[in-house]
Amino acid sequence: ILQNLSQTPALRELLKEAKMPGTTVKIESPEFCFSFKQEPQLIKLDQPGPLTLAMHQFVTEMQETKKGVVTPKELFAQVCKKAIRFKGYQQQDSHELLRYLLDGMRAEE
């Protein structure tokens, strides 16, 4: 899940912009939505929360070509604060991680 998210261009750009508080982000509907044209949404971002900052740090590290092994230690710690079920290194489904990660970052908006 984390590798896939780190290779999502729209998420990388949004995280880069989210790191700077007071930024206004323009979100447009995808090109494949032909049923009706929506006006782009303008969202003013506040100071990013710790989970969003940890995700930004992880994605940035994943993009560095000189970095060998990337360990999402800080990101995992922040996810555990939002979803206690991940503490203790028990086996979890990847879709649960995705849900808690994205919901947690959305709650920090």
mmCIF file with all atom_site columns, C-alpha atoms in Angstrom:
data_model
loop_
_atom_site.group_PDB
_atom_site.id
_atom_site.type_symbol
_atom_site.label_atom_id
_atom_site.label_alt_id
_atom_site.label_comp_id
_atom_site.label_asym_id
_atom_site.label_entity_id
_atom_site.label_seq_id
_atom_site.pdbx_PDB_ins_code
_atom_site.Cartn_x
_atom_site.Cartn_y
_atom_site.Cartn_z
_atom_site.occupancy
_atom_site.B_iso_or_equiv
_atom_site.pdbx_formal_charge
_atom_site.auth_seq_id
_atom_site.auth_comp_id
_atom_site.auth_asym_id
_atom_site.auth_atom_id
_atom_site.pdbx_PDB_model_num
ATOM 1   C CA . ILE A 1 1   ? 0.000   0.000  0.000   1.00 0.00 ? 1   ILE A CA 1
ATOM 2   C CA . LEU A 1 2   ? 2.732   2.470  0.959   1.00 0.00 ? 2   LEU A CA 1
ATOM 3   C CA . GLN A 1 3   ? 4.750   1.744  -2.175  1.00 0.00 ? 3   GLN A CA 1
ATOM 4   C CA . ASN A 1 4   ? 1.676   2.286  -4.332  1.00 0.00 ? 4   ASN A CA 1
ATOM 5   C CA . LEU A 1 5   ? 0.786   5.519  -2.559  1.00 0.00 ? 5   LEU A CA 1
ATOM 6   C CA . SER A 1 6   ? 4.347   6.806  -2.931  1.00 0.00 ? 6   SER A CA 1
ATOM 7   C CA . GLN A 1 7   ? 4.055   6.313  -6.712  1.00 0.00 ? 7   GLN A CA 1
ATOM 8   C CA . THR A 1 8   ? 0.771   8.221  -7.015  1.00 0.00 ? 8   THR A CA 1
ATOM 9   C CA . PRO A 1 9   ? 1.660   11.557 -8.677  1.00 0.00 ? 9   PRO A CA 1
ATOM 10  C CA . ALA A 1 10  ? -1.462  13.419 -7.507  1.00 0.00 ? 10  ALA A CA 1
ATOM 11  C CA . LEU A 1 11  ? -0.851  12.412 -3.886  1.00 0.00 ? 11  LEU A CA 1
ATOM 12  C CA . ARG A 1 12  ? 2.832   13.378 -4.072  1.00 0.00 ? 12  ARG A CA 1
ATOM 13  C CA . GLU A 1 13  ? 1.947   16.826 -5.403  1.00 0.00 ? 13  GLU A CA 1
ATOM 14  C CA . LEU A 1 14  ? -0.796  17.321 -2.836  1.00 0.00 ? 14  LEU A CA 1
ATOM 15  C CA . LEU A 1 15  ? 1.508   16.313 0.030   1.00 0.00 ? 15  LEU A CA 1
ATOM 16  C CA . LYS A 1 16  ? 4.189   18.671 -1.269  1.00 0.00 ? 16  LYS A CA 1
ATOM 17  C CA . GLU A 1 17  ? 1.679   21.543 -1.273  1.00 0.00 ? 17  GLU A CA 1
ATOM 18  C CA . ALA A 1 18  ? 0.138   20.503 2.053   1.00 0.00 ? 18  ALA A CA 1
ATOM 19  C CA . LYS A 1 19  ? 3.498   20.913 3.784   1.00 0.00 ? 19  LYS A CA 1
ATOM 20  C CA . MET A 1 20  ? 3.229   24.684 3.297   1.00 0.00 ? 20  MET A CA 1
ATOM 21  C CA . PRO A 1 21  ? 0.442   26.109 5.517   1.00 0.00 ? 21  PRO A CA 1
ATOM 22  C CA . GLY A 1 22  ? -1.838  28.687 3.948   1.00 0.00 ? 22  GLY A CA 1
ATOM 23  C CA . THR A 1 23  ? -1.554  27.140 0.486   1.00 0.00 ? 23  THR A CA 1
ATOM 24  C CA . THR A 1 24  ? -4.679  26.989 -1.659  1.00 0.00 ? 24  THR A CA 1
ATOM 25  C CA . VAL A 1 25  ? -4.995  23.734 -3.586  1.00 0.00 ? 25  VAL A CA 1
ATOM 26  C CA . LYS A 1 26  ? -7.092  23.406 -6.741  1.00 0.00 ? 26  LYS A CA 1
ATOM 27  C CA . ILE A 1 27  ? -8.714  19.983 -7.120  1.00 0.00 ? 27  ILE A CA 1
ATOM 28  C CA . GLU A 1 28  ? -10.250 19.233 -10.494 1.00 0.00 ? 28  GLU A CA 1
ATOM 29  C CA . SER A 1 29  ? -12.504 16.332 -11.420 1.00 0.00 ? 29  SER A CA 1
ATOM 30  C CA . PRO A 1 30  ? -10.732 13.499 -13.255 1.00 0.00 ? 30  PRO A CA 1
ATOM 31  C CA . GLU A 1 31  ? -10.648 13.619 -17.053 1.00 0.00 ? 31  GLU A CA 1
ATOM 32  C CA . PHE A 1 32  ? -12.560 10.347 -17.324 1.00 0.00 ? 32  PHE A CA 1
ATOM 33  C CA . CYS A 1 33  ? -15.706 11.817 -15.667 1.00 0.00 ? 33  CYS A CA 1
ATOM 34  C CA . PHE A 1 34  ? -17.711 12.663 -18.792 1.00 0.00 ? 34  PHE A CA 1
ATOM 35  C CA . SER A 1 35  ? -21.185 12.546 -17.240 1.00 0.00 ? 35  SER A CA 1
ATOM 36  C CA . PHE A 1 36  ? -21.012 16.151 -15.997 1.00 0.00 ? 36  PHE A CA 1
ATOM 37  C CA . LYS A 1 37  ? -18.340 18.789 -15.669 1.00 0.00 ? 37  LYS A CA 1
ATOM 38  C CA . GLN A 1 38  ? -17.685 20.007 -12.143 1.00 0.00 ? 38  GLN A CA 1
ATOM 39  C CA . GLU A 1 39  ? -16.017 23.248 -11.274 1.00 0.00 ? 39  GLU A CA 1
ATOM 40  C CA . PRO A 1 40  ? -12.626 22.803 -9.602  1.00 0.00 ? 40  PRO A CA 1
ATOM 41  C CA . GLN A 1 41  ? -12.643 22.970 -5.817  1.00 0.00 ? 41  GLN A CA 1
ATOM 42  C CA . LEU A 1 42  ? -10.335 25.420 -4.072  1.00 0.00 ? 42  LEU A CA 1
ATOM 43  C CA . ILE A 1 43  ? -9.245  24.299 -0.607  1.00 0.00 ? 43  ILE A CA 1
ATOM 44  C CA . LYS A 1 44  ? -7.125  26.437 1.703   1.00 0.00 ? 44  LYS A CA 1
ATOM 45  C CA . LEU A 1 45  ? -4.834  24.247 3.774   1.00 0.00 ? 45  LEU A CA 1
ATOM 46  C CA . ASP A 1 46  ? -3.990  24.836 7.403   1.00 0.00 ? 46  ASP A CA 1
ATOM 47  C CA . GLN A 1 47  ? -0.890  23.590 9.192   1.00 0.00 ? 47  GLN A CA 1
ATOM 48  C CA . PRO A 1 48  ? -0.530  19.884 8.353   1.00 0.00 ? 48  PRO A CA 1
ATOM 49  C CA . GLY A 1 49  ? -0.937  17.411 11.195  1.00 0.00 ? 49  GLY A CA 1
ATOM 50  C CA . PRO A 1 50  ? 1.656   14.877 12.348  1.00 0.00 ? 50  PRO A CA 1
ATOM 51  C CA . LEU A 1 51  ? 0.263   12.015 10.251  1.00 0.00 ? 51  LEU A CA 1
ATOM 52  C CA . THR A 1 52  ? 0.270   14.136 7.090   1.00 0.00 ? 52  THR A CA 1
ATOM 53  C CA . LEU A 1 53  ? 3.813   15.331 7.796   1.00 0.00 ? 53  LEU A CA 1
ATOM 54  C CA . ALA A 1 54  ? 4.962   11.745 8.386   1.00 0.00 ? 54  ALA A CA 1
ATOM 55  C CA . MET A 1 55  ? 3.355   10.667 5.113   1.00 0.00 ? 55  MET A CA 1
ATOM 56  C CA . HIS A 1 56  ? 5.073   13.554 3.292   1.00 0.00 ? 56  HIS A CA 1
ATOM 57  C CA . GLN A 1 57  ? 8.416   12.545 4.800   1.00 0.00 ? 57  GLN A CA 1
ATOM 58  C CA . PHE A 1 58  ? 7.922   8.907  3.786   1.00 0.00 ? 58  PHE A CA 1
ATOM 59  C CA . VAL A 1 59  ? 6.899   9.734  0.211   1.00 0.00 ? 59  VAL A CA 1
ATOM 60  C CA . THR A 1 60  ? 9.872   12.100 -0.118  1.00 0.00 ? 60  THR A CA 1
ATOM 61  C CA . GLU A 1 61  ? 12.269  9.401  1.123   1.00 0.00 ? 61  GLU A CA 1
ATOM 62  C CA . MET A 1 62  ? 10.778  6.874  -1.300  1.00 0.00 ? 62  MET A CA 1
ATOM 63  C CA . GLN A 1 63  ? 11.462  9.256  -4.193  1.00 0.00 ? 63  GLN A CA 1
ATOM 64  C CA . GLU A 1 64  ? 15.137  9.688  -3.297  1.00 0.00 ? 64  GLU A CA 1
ATOM 65  C CA . THR A 1 65  ? 17.064  7.420  -5.625  1.00 0.00 ? 65  THR A CA 1
ATOM 66  C CA . LYS A 1 66  ? 20.238  7.353  -3.515  1.00 0.00 ? 66  LYS A CA 1
ATOM 67  C CA . LYS A 1 67  ? 18.439  6.147  -0.405  1.00 0.00 ? 67  LYS A CA 1
ATOM 68  C CA . GLY A 1 68  ? 18.706  2.387  0.085   1.00 0.00 ? 68  GLY A CA 1
ATOM 69  C CA . VAL A 1 69  ? 16.123  0.915  2.432   1.00 0.00 ? 69  VAL A CA 1
ATOM 70  C CA . VAL A 1 70  ? 13.266  3.153  3.566   1.00 0.00 ? 70  VAL A CA 1
ATOM 71  C CA . THR A 1 71  ? 11.672  2.353  6.901   1.00 0.00 ? 71  THR A CA 1
ATOM 72  C CA . PRO A 1 72  ? 8.283   3.979  7.574   1.00 0.00 ? 72  PRO A CA 1
ATOM 73  C CA . LYS A 1 73  ? 8.921   4.070  11.335  1.00 0.00 ? 73  LYS A CA 1
ATOM 74  C CA . GLU A 1 74  ? 7.529   7.578  11.981  1.00 0.00 ? 74  GLU A CA 1
ATOM 75  C CA . LEU A 1 75  ? 4.568   7.030  9.670   1.00 0.00 ? 75  LEU A CA 1
ATOM 76  C CA . PHE A 1 76  ? 3.753   3.758  11.421  1.00 0.00 ? 76  PHE A CA 1
ATOM 77  C CA . ALA A 1 77  ? 3.988   5.466  14.829  1.00 0.00 ? 77  ALA A CA 1
ATOM 78  C CA . GLN A 1 78  ? 1.522   8.139  13.687  1.00 0.00 ? 78  GLN A CA 1
ATOM 79  C CA . VAL A 1 79  ? -0.873  5.534  12.263  1.00 0.00 ? 79  VAL A CA 1
ATOM 80  C CA . CYS A 1 80  ? -0.730  3.669  15.606  1.00 0.00 ? 80  CYS A CA 1
ATOM 81  C CA . LYS A 1 81  ? -1.730  6.866  17.423  1.00 0.00 ? 81  LYS A CA 1
ATOM 82  C CA . LYS A 1 82  ? -4.835  7.158  15.211  1.00 0.00 ? 82  LYS A CA 1
ATOM 83  C CA . ALA A 1 83  ? -5.633  3.422  15.133  1.00 0.00 ? 83  ALA A CA 1
ATOM 84  C CA . ILE A 1 84  ? -4.488  1.526  18.213  1.00 0.00 ? 84  ILE A CA 1
ATOM 85  C CA . ARG A 1 85  ? -5.238  -1.805 16.505  1.00 0.00 ? 85  ARG A CA 1
ATOM 86  C CA . PHE A 1 86  ? -1.922  -1.496 14.622  1.00 0.00 ? 86  PHE A CA 1
ATOM 87  C CA . LYS A 1 87  ? 0.200   -1.455 17.784  1.00 0.00 ? 87  LYS A CA 1
ATOM 88  C CA . GLY A 1 88  ? 1.995   -4.671 18.614  1.00 0.00 ? 88  GLY A CA 1
ATOM 89  C CA . TYR A 1 89  ? 2.919   -5.551 15.034  1.00 0.00 ? 89  TYR A CA 1
ATOM 90  C CA . GLN A 1 90  ? -0.026  -7.921 14.563  1.00 0.00 ? 90  GLN A CA 1
ATOM 91  C CA . GLN A 1 91  ? -0.897  -8.985 11.024  1.00 0.00 ? 91  GLN A CA 1
ATOM 92  C CA . GLN A 1 92  ? -3.362  -6.488 9.496   1.00 0.00 ? 92  GLN A CA 1
ATOM 93  C CA . ASP A 1 93  ? -5.056  -6.283 6.126   1.00 0.00 ? 93  ASP A CA 1
ATOM 94  C CA . SER A 1 94  ? -3.573  -3.749 3.743   1.00 0.00 ? 94  SER A CA 1
ATOM 95  C CA . HIS A 1 95  ? -6.959  -2.205 2.988   1.00 0.00 ? 95  HIS A CA 1
ATOM 96  C CA . GLU A 1 96  ? -7.370  -1.454 6.712   1.00 0.00 ? 96  GLU A CA 1
ATOM 97  C CA . LEU A 1 97  ? -4.060  0.402  6.731   1.00 0.00 ? 97  LEU A CA 1
ATOM 98  C CA . LEU A 1 98  ? -5.102  2.358  3.657   1.00 0.00 ? 98  LEU A CA 1
ATOM 99  C CA . ARG A 1 99  ? -8.424  3.297  5.229   1.00 0.00 ? 99  ARG A CA 1
ATOM 100 C CA . TYR A 1 100 ? -6.945  4.429  8.556   1.00 0.00 ? 100 TYR A CA 1
ATOM 101 C CA . LEU A 1 101 ? -4.108  6.284  6.856   1.00 0.00 ? 101 LEU A CA 1
ATOM 102 C CA . LEU A 1 102 ? -6.313  8.254  4.468   1.00 0.00 ? 102 LEU A CA 1
ATOM 103 C CA . ASP A 1 103 ? -9.066  8.833  7.041   1.00 0.00 ? 103 ASP A CA 1
ATOM 104 C CA . GLY A 1 104 ? -6.458  10.016 9.549   1.00 0.00 ? 104 GLY A CA 1
ATOM 105 C CA . MET A 1 105 ? -4.930  12.494 7.096   1.00 0.00 ? 105 MET A CA 1
ATOM 106 C CA . ARG A 1 106 ? -8.392  13.733 6.090   1.00 0.00 ? 106 ARG A CA 1
ATOM 107 C CA . ALA A 1 107 ? -9.288  14.287 9.769   1.00 0.00 ? 107 ALA A CA 1
ATOM 108 C CA . GLU A 1 108 ? -6.214  16.513 10.101  1.00 0.00 ? 108 GLU A CA 1
ATOM 109 C CA . GLU A 1 109 ? -7.427  18.871 7.325   1.00 0.00 ? 109 GLU A CA 1
#
